[in-house]
Amino acid sequence: MHPAHVTVIFVLGGPGAGKGTQCARLVAEFDFCHLSAGDLLRAEQTREGSADGELIRTCIREGTIVPMEVTIKLLDTAMRAAIAARDAASAPGWGAGRGRFLIDGFPRKMDQALKFDETVCTSALVLYFATTEEVLLARLLERGKTSGREDDNAASITKRFRTYKVNTMPVIAHYAALGKVAEVDSTDSIEAVYGRARAVVEDVFAGKYNKI
Ligand code: C5P
Ligand code: MG
């Protein structure tokens, strides 16, 4: 997929930073297709006949990263399906092989970043939601009361924080060095954070990051 036709914004931030919440709002306003790597992995884990179900289950419970081939294949397939499904759409950014994507919770590790850029599509920007570990922990424990997620418990959360620091912070540093990171403080209310996130997206469509 060519970045001239397909706009990809990676959405990163620690677990509980508000990636999913903010992506839902951006979809409603800008006609993105929102792909959450974690959601795609959870769906694949329970898909009948999946060869990777057990592997994914173990990684999610342990808070470790699923081997990149699995996740990149799921994303590539979902992107192609969205572009094909909306081929005749008149929505801005879609039709004639074009598309715009928010890829949430990806890339979580350098190997995923390099491989995706090389084999799927170069991303326009990383939208990075930043807040403190105290805020993340409080949100995840609150979410855990109703999310039904196997990894929203104190033991898994500790492991996810560690994986995030060791594997994902270097990804953010890599794209920051290329001038491709917009950091948004996500400590505030959903509404306040959204105001900042939507301004970043408007900058992307205005071409602010194209020259980098
Ligand atoms: O993003 P989310 O918190 O939903 O991800 C849940 C889990 O899915 C992660 O803790 C990790 O085990 C796995 N994952 C992954 N690679 C990604 C995204 C998620 O291995 N790019
Ligand atoms: Mg999520």
Tab-separated table of C-alpha atoms and ligand atoms in Angstrom:
chain	number	residue	atom	x	y	z
A	1	MET	CA	0.000	0.000	0.000
A	2	HIS	CA	1.337	3.400	-0.920
A	3	PRO	CA	1.332	6.233	1.643
A	4	ALA	CA	0.085	8.593	-1.059
A	5	HIS	CA	-3.172	6.600	-1.092
A	6	VAL	CA	-3.288	5.186	2.396
A	7	THR	CA	-2.852	7.313	5.517
A	8	VAL	CA	-1.724	5.370	8.566
A	9	ILE	CA	-1.585	6.908	12.028
A	10	PHE	CA	-0.160	4.686	14.748
A	11	VAL	CA	-1.780	5.282	18.128
A	12	LEU	CA	0.450	4.480	21.081
A	13	GLY	CA	0.472	5.001	24.838
A	14	GLY	CA	0.616	2.768	27.902
A	15	PRO	CA	-2.192	0.338	28.652
A	16	GLY	CA	-5.147	2.414	29.855
A	17	ALA	CA	-3.900	5.632	28.226
A	18	GLY	CA	-7.215	6.032	26.387
A	19	LYS	CA	-6.190	4.859	22.916
A	20	GLY	CA	-9.423	2.983	22.207
A	21	THR	CA	-11.659	5.727	23.613
A	22	GLN	CA	-9.975	8.467	21.599
A	23	CYS	CA	-9.880	6.367	18.422
A	24	ALA	CA	-13.658	5.864	18.605
A	25	ARG	CA	-14.122	9.633	18.712
A	26	LEU	CA	-11.703	10.209	15.810
A	27	VAL	CA	-13.506	7.587	13.707
A	28	ALA	CA	-16.799	9.402	14.186
A	29	GLU	CA	-15.358	12.721	13.046
A	30	PHE	CA	-12.808	11.786	10.365
A	31	ASP	CA	-14.028	8.531	8.809
A	32	PHE	CA	-11.027	6.484	9.826
A	33	CYS	CA	-11.018	2.722	9.932
A	34	HIS	CA	-9.905	1.909	13.482
A	35	LEU	CA	-7.845	-1.248	13.865
A	36	SER	CA	-6.806	-2.254	17.375
A	37	ALA	CA	-3.958	-4.774	17.270
A	38	GLY	CA	-5.039	-6.129	20.662
A	39	ASP	CA	-8.667	-6.569	19.499
A	40	LEU	CA	-7.545	-8.326	16.294
A	41	LEU	CA	-5.358	-10.657	18.363
A	42	ARG	CA	-8.196	-11.402	20.808
A	43	ALA	CA	-10.496	-12.225	17.879
A	44	GLU	CA	-7.880	-14.469	16.274
A	45	GLN	CA	-7.325	-16.211	19.606
A	46	THR	CA	-10.908	-17.465	19.636
A	47	ARG	CA	-11.323	-18.010	15.878
A	48	GLU	CA	-12.060	-21.640	15.140
A	49	GLY	CA	-9.198	-23.276	13.256
A	50	SER	CA	-6.649	-20.603	14.171
A	51	ALA	CA	-3.132	-22.014	14.402
A	52	ASP	CA	-2.017	-19.204	16.722
A	53	GLY	CA	-4.764	-19.267	19.377
A	54	GLU	CA	-2.711	-20.832	22.169
A	55	LEU	CA	0.339	-18.684	21.468
A	56	ILE	CA	-1.741	-15.490	21.528
A	57	ARG	CA	-3.510	-16.500	24.753
A	58	THR	CA	-0.213	-17.083	26.558
A	59	CYS	CA	1.318	-13.803	25.364
A	60	ILE	CA	-1.728	-11.755	26.356
A	61	ARG	CA	-1.917	-13.296	29.819
A	62	GLU	CA	1.818	-12.782	30.363
A	63	GLY	CA	1.711	-9.272	28.927
A	64	THR	CA	4.381	-10.114	26.352
A	65	ILE	CA	4.423	-9.295	22.643
A	66	VAL	CA	2.966	-11.752	20.145
A	67	PRO	CA	5.482	-12.597	17.358
A	68	MET	CA	5.243	-9.805	14.789
A	69	GLU	CA	4.354	-11.973	11.782
A	70	VAL	CA	1.023	-12.879	13.388
A	71	THR	CA	0.013	-9.292	14.151
A	72	ILE	CA	1.241	-7.784	10.874
A	73	LYS	CA	-0.662	-10.409	8.866
A	74	LEU	CA	-3.867	-9.623	10.772
A	75	LEU	CA	-3.420	-5.874	10.196
A	76	ASP	CA	-2.546	-6.225	6.512
A	77	THR	CA	-5.570	-8.434	5.898
A	78	ALA	CA	-7.907	-6.084	7.779
A	79	MET	CA	-6.583	-3.033	5.918
A	80	ARG	CA	-7.013	-4.632	2.513
A	81	ALA	CA	-10.530	-5.747	3.441
A	82	ALA	CA	-11.491	-2.223	4.554
A	83	ILE	CA	-10.122	-0.660	1.359
A	84	ALA	CA	-11.961	-3.204	-0.799
A	85	ALA	CA	-15.208	-2.842	1.152
A	86	ARG	CA	-15.213	0.937	0.913
A	87	ASP	CA	-13.926	1.118	-2.644
A	88	ALA	CA	-17.010	2.837	-3.975
A	89	ALA	CA	-17.448	5.031	-0.915
A	90	SER	CA	-17.706	8.756	-1.272
A	91	ALA	CA	-16.446	9.357	2.268
A	92	PRO	CA	-13.397	11.618	2.429
A	93	GLY	CA	-10.195	9.629	2.176
A	94	TRP	CA	-11.867	6.534	0.747
A	95	GLY	CA	-12.627	5.110	-2.717
A	96	ALA	CA	-10.371	4.141	-5.638
A	97	GLY	CA	-7.990	2.182	-3.433
A	98	ARG	CA	-7.523	4.917	-0.892
A	99	GLY	CA	-8.001	4.627	2.868
A	100	ARG	CA	-7.233	6.163	6.260
A	101	PHE	CA	-6.390	4.082	9.292
A	102	LEU	CA	-5.856	4.481	13.005
A	103	ILE	CA	-3.731	1.547	14.069
A	104	ASP	CA	-4.067	1.358	17.834
A	105	GLY	CA	-1.629	-0.482	20.115
A	106	PHE	CA	0.870	-1.047	17.333
A	107	PRO	CA	3.846	-1.155	16.814
A	108	ARG	CA	4.661	-2.278	20.342
A	109	LYS	CA	8.208	-3.354	19.516
A	110	MET	CA	10.914	-2.197	17.076
A	111	ASP	CA	10.766	-5.293	14.897
A	112	GLN	CA	7.034	-4.736	14.279
A	113	ALA	CA	7.663	-1.094	13.377
A	114	LEU	CA	10.412	-1.789	10.853
A	115	LYS	CA	8.636	-4.735	9.263
A	116	PHE	CA	5.321	-2.905	8.907
A	117	ASP	CA	6.970	0.165	7.362
A	118	GLU	CA	8.860	-2.083	4.955
A	119	THR	CA	6.141	-4.531	3.917
A	120	VAL	CA	2.738	-2.877	4.487
A	121	CYS	CA	2.842	0.922	4.411
A	122	THR	CA	4.888	3.801	5.833
A	123	SER	CA	3.031	5.553	8.626
A	124	ALA	CA	2.342	9.279	8.604
A	125	LEU	CA	2.578	9.812	12.339
A	126	VAL	CA	2.546	8.325	15.833
A	127	LEU	CA	-0.176	9.837	18.000
A	128	TYR	CA	1.207	9.241	21.463
A	129	PHE	CA	-1.055	9.447	24.520
A	130	ALA	CA	1.109	10.030	27.587
A	131	THR	CA	0.257	9.967	31.278
A	132	THR	CA	1.639	8.572	34.550
A	133	GLU	CA	1.681	4.938	35.652
A	134	GLU	CA	-0.535	5.859	38.635
A	135	VAL	CA	-3.242	7.121	36.283
A	136	LEU	CA	-2.892	4.074	34.017
A	137	LEU	CA	-3.127	1.649	36.945
A	138	ALA	CA	-6.233	3.309	38.377
A	139	ARG	CA	-7.969	3.249	34.976
A	140	LEU	CA	-7.077	-0.386	34.261
A	141	LEU	CA	-8.282	-1.593	37.663
A	142	GLU	CA	-11.536	0.319	37.153
A	143	ARG	CA	-11.920	-1.117	33.624
A	144	GLY	CA	-11.123	-4.595	34.953
A	145	LYS	CA	-14.348	-4.585	36.992
A	146	THR	CA	-16.381	-4.849	33.771
A	147	SER	CA	-14.036	-5.461	30.804
A	148	GLY	CA	-13.867	-9.232	31.157
A	149	ARG	CA	-10.262	-8.958	29.954
A	150	GLU	CA	-7.964	-11.623	31.325
A	151	ASP	CA	-5.113	-9.114	31.556
A	152	ASP	CA	-6.852	-6.295	33.493
A	153	ASN	CA	-5.615	-7.618	36.845
A	154	ALA	CA	-2.761	-6.385	39.043
A	155	ALA	CA	-0.325	-9.203	38.127
A	156	SER	CA	-0.794	-8.867	34.341
A	157	ILE	CA	-0.790	-5.066	34.546
A	158	THR	CA	2.666	-5.026	36.180
A	159	LYS	CA	3.999	-7.200	33.350
A	160	ARG	CA	2.316	-5.000	30.691
A	161	PHE	CA	3.936	-1.869	32.174
A	162	ARG	CA	7.323	-3.552	32.025
A	163	THR	CA	6.850	-4.718	28.420
A	164	TYR	CA	5.744	-1.216	27.520
A	165	LYS	CA	8.871	0.378	28.973
A	166	VAL	CA	11.295	-2.154	27.544
A	167	ASN	CA	9.777	-2.643	24.083
A	168	THR	CA	7.446	0.220	23.217
A	169	MET	CA	9.305	3.283	24.521
A	170	PRO	CA	12.143	2.609	22.018
A	171	VAL	CA	9.547	2.587	19.198
A	172	ILE	CA	8.346	6.032	20.264
A	173	ALA	CA	11.953	7.246	20.471
A	174	HIS	CA	12.634	5.861	16.977
A	175	TYR	CA	9.751	7.769	15.391
A	176	ALA	CA	10.464	10.888	17.499
A	177	ALA	CA	13.956	10.985	16.000
A	178	LEU	CA	12.277	11.034	12.572
A	179	GLY	CA	10.019	13.918	13.666
A	180	LYS	CA	6.969	11.675	13.437
A	181	VAL	CA	5.550	11.759	16.979
A	182	ALA	CA	2.793	14.029	18.302
A	183	GLU	CA	2.523	13.688	22.075
A	184	VAL	CA	-0.803	14.366	23.749
A	185	ASP	CA	-1.153	14.477	27.549
A	186	SER	CA	-3.978	12.053	28.293
A	187	THR	CA	-4.316	12.699	32.019
A	188	ASP	CA	-7.307	15.039	31.608
A	189	SER	CA	-10.943	14.339	30.779
A	190	ILE	CA	-11.889	12.458	27.603
A	191	GLU	CA	-13.223	15.705	26.153
A	192	ALA	CA	-10.091	17.737	26.836
A	193	VAL	CA	-7.811	15.010	25.467
A	194	TYR	CA	-9.978	14.712	22.368
A	195	GLY	CA	-9.592	18.414	21.663
A	196	ARG	CA	-5.830	17.913	21.439
A	197	ALA	CA	-6.031	14.645	19.498
A	198	ARG	CA	-8.311	16.060	16.810
A	199	ALA	CA	-5.994	19.048	16.344
A	200	VAL	CA	-3.124	16.644	15.636
A	201	VAL	CA	-5.193	14.774	13.051
A	202	GLU	CA	-6.147	18.033	11.344
A	203	ASP	CA	-2.423	18.833	11.112
A	204	VAL	CA	-1.787	15.460	9.452
A	205	PHE	CA	-4.441	16.109	6.814
A	206	ALA	CA	-3.143	19.637	6.327
A	207	GLY	CA	0.197	18.086	5.321
A	208	LYS	CA	2.187	19.265	8.337
A	209	TYR	CA	4.058	15.959	8.624
A	210	ASN	CA	4.444	15.176	4.891
A	211	LYS	CA	7.693	16.996	4.444
A	212	ILE	CA	9.443	15.181	7.253
B	1	C5P	O1	-3.503	-3.130	23.124
B	1	C5P	P1	-4.029	-4.132	24.110
B	1	C5P	O2	-3.790	-3.709	25.534
B	1	C5P	O3	-5.433	-4.512	23.837
B	1	C5P	O4	-3.142	-5.450	23.874
B	1	C5P	C1	-3.350	-6.594	24.677
B	1	C5P	C2	-2.204	-7.567	24.491
B	1	C5P	O5	-2.116	-7.993	23.117
B	1	C5P	C3	-0.805	-7.032	24.805
B	1	C5P	O6	-0.528	-7.020	26.190
B	1	C5P	C4	0.059	-8.039	24.034
B	1	C5P	O7	0.160	-9.276	24.709
B	1	C5P	C5	-0.752	-8.241	22.770
B	1	C5P	N1	-0.323	-7.320	21.691
B	1	C5P	C6	0.835	-7.616	20.960
B	1	C5P	N2	1.267	-6.784	19.954
B	1	C5P	C7	0.580	-5.641	19.673
B	1	C5P	C8	-0.608	-5.334	20.389
B	1	C5P	C9	-1.029	-6.179	21.402
B	1	C5P	O8	1.486	-8.627	21.226
B	1	C5P	N3	1.022	-4.840	18.695
B	2	MG	MG	-7.138	-0.928	23.520
